[in-house]
Amino acid sequence: MTTADKLALLGGTPAIDRPLPHEIWPPRADEAELAALTEQRNTDISIKGNSGPIGQLEAEFLAFLDHGVRYAVTFNSGTSALLAAYFALGVREGVEVAGPALTYHAALSPVFALRGDVVLVDIDPVSRGLDPKALEAAITENTRVVTVVHQWGHPCDMDAILGVAERYGLRVLEDCSHAHGSRYKGKPVGTFGDAAVFSLQANKAVYAGEGGILVTDDALVQDRATLLGHYRDRSRDSVIDEELRSHWVTGFGLKLRMSPFNAIVARHSLAAFPARKEARHRCLRHFGELLREVDYLEPITVPDHVDMGAWYGYKPLYRPEALGGVPRSVLIEALRAEGMEVGAPSGPRLATLPLYARPENPLFPGTPKRASAPEPGSQAAHVEQHALSLPTFTDWPEDVALIEAYAEAFRKIGRHREALAAHAAETSR
Ligand SMILES: *Cc1c(COP(=O)(O)O)cnc(C)c1O
């Protein structure tokens, strides 16, 4: 046997020879972006209203959503925008928000700062987002808001979720931080709920560095969210309701606005997005087709009515029973030895985190809340324990050779499953 034929973990030659890292994000700035940043430095380094790049970014973002909603408000992070959204939707002491059991914590954590409570709901194994049947079962008399996260770019089952929300009088918040450019039945995500938030943090497909944007079609939500994060000029100019506008000098006490430099970076990444999205789709369609030959992976299912937008990572599920029961950690070790950039997705189930698990709100000691018990048999646990996180390949056709090397590394592991299973048994002893 040549060393190319042997698993790299056991001393063979790696299947992938391109040095790490393979996913380089965000892309470097071009001359036009750098020139705009320089110009802004000598014009205005703190925009108090919504002029300049702040207002331009907000207008361009509404166009990006096909003008499916009327209002956009920038914030200094997605988390700040989520806090403003929860405030605007009426979250306070005694109010419950239902949200997915497996997602990035910031989708729901701001609820605790408003003394609200979170009810975790199981996910659908195909979309990896909120399961509408589990949502219906979790609703209590205190549930007022449901948060959907279009996880890893895959839109949630919005028809069913909006149906449940309507029956129980819930307001719907969409966290679209993974889903810039995703569409459900042709309509952009972010235009279905009472409010939506897109994080523009550096890892996201449209990035400001740090930043977030809240969009809504509801003028009262716009007013309240604006007042939570913007005092003086912005609130004077944007708040529509006269009684609420009387607070323009102070807002509601917080200042969460975006810096113009971040807005400039976001404008350029938004303009570059359509071409990057197209390249990602070509890359990941090709990767998905090649991975169909790998029997120990569950391919990602994308129904016809779903557009995956920016994708935000490629996360197939591992089927250990098809690979001699090799634990995921050993598979990851073997794939890394082959030169792959791979891991387990970073976020654990929220129920395992102290902020969610403990029966008291730690921000306001003495405020009881529903403790979230970890649910070992849930779909959330299944996805948490079986997903693999792979790069979101972005450069077409430059990445084709790398994508093919990844597919070969997966096939190579499959050809050597007995050797890997024996190694796993050996090292677990
Ligand atoms: C990134 C992210 C957030 C938080 O956004 P920041 O801009 O980092 O504050 C919230 N929800 C989800 C799903 C995210 O991926």
Short mmCIF file of C-alpha atoms in Angstrom, two decimals, residues 106-253:
data_model
loop_
_atom_site.label_atom_id
_atom_site.label_comp_id
_atom_site.label_asym_id
_atom_site.label_seq_id
_atom_site.Cartn_x
_atom_site.Cartn_y
_atom_site.Cartn_z
CA ALA A 106 -27.66 36.25 21.07
CA ALA A 107 -30.86 35.53 19.15
CA LEU A 108 -32.61 35.19 22.52
CA SER A 109 -30.28 36.33 25.33
CA PRO A 110 -31.35 40.05 25.19
CA VAL A 111 -34.79 38.93 26.46
CA PHE A 112 -33.25 38.47 29.93
CA ALA A 113 -32.06 42.10 30.02
CA LEU A 114 -35.75 43.10 29.73
CA ARG A 115 -36.66 40.66 32.55
CA GLY A 116 -38.52 38.47 30.09
CA ASP A 117 -38.31 34.70 29.92
CA VAL A 118 -37.39 32.30 27.13
CA VAL A 119 -39.11 29.04 26.26
CA LEU A 120 -36.92 26.80 24.14
CA VAL A 121 -38.61 24.93 21.30
CA ASP A 122 -37.27 21.93 19.37
CA ILE A 123 -36.11 22.30 15.78
CA ASP A 124 -36.97 20.69 12.46
CA PRO A 125 -34.15 18.38 11.31
CA VAL A 126 -34.34 19.53 7.65
CA SER A 127 -34.51 23.31 8.02
CA ARG A 128 -32.69 23.21 11.39
CA GLY A 129 -35.05 26.04 12.41
CA LEU A 130 -38.05 26.17 14.74
CA ASP A 131 -40.45 23.22 14.41
CA PRO A 132 -43.99 24.67 14.10
CA LYS A 133 -45.63 21.69 15.88
CA ALA A 134 -43.19 21.93 18.78
CA LEU A 135 -43.90 25.67 18.88
CA GLU A 136 -47.62 25.12 19.25
CA ALA A 137 -47.04 22.63 22.08
CA ALA A 138 -44.73 25.05 23.96
CA ILE A 139 -47.04 28.08 23.97
CA THR A 140 -48.36 29.18 27.38
CA GLU A 141 -50.71 31.97 28.42
CA ASN A 142 -47.63 34.21 28.85
CA THR A 143 -46.10 33.66 25.39
CA ARG A 144 -46.30 36.89 23.36
CA VAL A 145 -43.41 36.64 20.89
CA VAL A 146 -41.91 33.88 18.78
CA THR A 147 -38.37 34.27 17.45
CA VAL A 148 -37.41 32.33 14.37
CA VAL A 149 -33.76 32.02 13.32
CA HIS A 150 -33.18 31.08 9.68
CA GLN A 151 -30.36 28.84 10.83
CA TRP A 152 -27.29 28.49 8.61
CA GLY A 153 -29.19 30.31 5.85
CA HIS A 154 -32.14 27.90 5.60
CA PRO A 155 -35.49 29.73 5.94
CA CYS A 156 -37.90 28.36 8.55
CA ASP A 157 -41.28 26.91 7.59
CA MET A 158 -42.86 30.38 7.58
CA ASP A 159 -46.38 29.40 6.40
CA ALA A 160 -46.83 27.04 9.34
CA ILE A 161 -45.14 29.33 11.87
CA LEU A 162 -47.17 32.40 10.81
CA GLY A 163 -50.31 30.23 11.07
CA VAL A 164 -49.51 29.27 14.68
CA ALA A 165 -48.58 32.88 15.50
CA GLU A 166 -51.89 34.12 14.16
CA ARG A 167 -53.93 31.52 16.06
CA TYR A 168 -52.27 32.39 19.39
CA GLY A 169 -51.81 36.14 18.84
CA LEU A 170 -48.00 36.01 18.90
CA ARG A 171 -45.73 38.63 17.41
CA VAL A 172 -43.01 37.23 15.14
CA LEU A 173 -39.35 38.27 15.21
CA GLU A 174 -37.05 36.94 12.48
CA ASP A 175 -33.35 36.70 13.27
CA CYS A 176 -31.82 36.73 9.78
CA SER A 177 -28.20 36.95 10.90
CA HIS A 178 -27.30 33.77 8.96
CA ALA A 179 -29.66 34.43 6.11
CA HIS A 180 -28.78 37.55 4.13
CA GLY A 181 -30.35 37.01 0.72
CA SER A 182 -32.32 33.88 1.69
CA ARG A 183 -35.84 33.59 0.30
CA TYR A 184 -38.91 31.53 1.16
CA LYS A 185 -41.35 31.00 -1.72
CA GLY A 186 -39.64 33.84 -3.57
CA LYS A 187 -39.93 36.43 -0.80
CA PRO A 188 -36.86 37.66 1.15
CA VAL A 189 -36.56 36.56 4.76
CA GLY A 190 -36.88 39.57 7.03
CA THR A 191 -40.19 40.58 5.43
CA PHE A 192 -42.42 37.95 7.08
CA GLY A 193 -42.46 38.92 10.75
CA ASP A 194 -43.41 41.99 12.82
CA ALA A 195 -39.69 42.81 12.94
CA ALA A 196 -36.44 41.29 11.70
CA VAL A 197 -32.79 41.72 12.60
CA PHE A 198 -29.72 41.10 10.48
CA SER A 199 -26.37 41.05 12.27
CA LEU A 200 -23.63 42.71 10.21
CA GLN A 201 -20.78 41.34 12.34
CA ALA A 202 -17.54 40.46 10.53
CA ASN A 203 -18.34 36.74 10.04
CA LYS A 204 -21.71 37.41 8.40
CA ALA A 205 -22.31 37.41 4.66
CA VAL A 206 -23.03 41.15 4.68
CA TYR A 207 -20.62 42.64 7.20
CA ALA A 208 -19.96 46.00 8.79
CA GLY A 209 -17.33 44.66 11.18
CA GLU A 210 -19.64 45.36 14.09
CA GLY A 211 -23.22 46.35 13.35
CA GLY A 212 -26.80 45.27 12.99
CA ILE A 213 -29.94 46.43 11.23
CA LEU A 214 -33.55 46.15 12.33
CA VAL A 215 -36.29 46.18 9.69
CA THR A 216 -40.03 46.35 10.16
CA ASP A 217 -43.22 47.40 8.42
CA ASP A 218 -44.78 48.49 11.70
CA ALA A 219 -44.37 52.23 12.44
CA LEU A 220 -44.79 51.72 16.19
CA VAL A 221 -42.07 49.06 16.25
CA GLN A 222 -39.82 51.43 14.32
CA ASP A 223 -40.53 54.25 16.78
CA ARG A 224 -39.94 52.22 19.93
CA ALA A 225 -36.80 50.50 18.60
CA THR A 226 -35.40 53.86 17.49
CA LEU A 227 -36.03 55.44 20.90
CA LEU A 228 -34.32 52.58 22.70
CA GLY A 229 -31.05 53.02 20.83
CA HIS A 230 -31.01 56.57 19.43
CA TYR A 231 -31.48 59.87 21.23
CA ARG A 232 -31.50 63.43 19.88
CA ASP A 233 -31.35 63.98 16.10
CA ARG A 234 -32.20 60.49 14.91
CA SER A 235 -35.20 60.18 17.21
CA ARG A 236 -36.38 63.72 16.43
CA ASP A 237 -36.21 63.02 12.68
CA SER A 238 -37.47 59.42 12.54
CA VAL A 239 -39.99 58.81 15.31
CA ILE A 240 -43.46 59.15 13.77
CA ASP A 241 -45.82 59.02 16.74
CA GLU A 242 -46.03 62.49 18.33
CA GLU A 243 -46.32 61.32 21.92
CA LEU A 244 -43.31 59.01 21.51
CA ARG A 245 -41.38 61.74 19.69
CA SER A 246 -41.68 63.96 22.79
CA HIS A 247 -38.84 61.77 24.17
CA TRP A 248 -36.43 62.65 21.36
CA VAL A 249 -33.92 64.50 23.59
CA THR A 250 -33.30 61.47 25.82
CA GLY A 251 -34.65 58.55 23.87
CA PHE A 252 -35.18 55.75 26.38
CA GLY A 253 -31.75 56.17 27.87
#
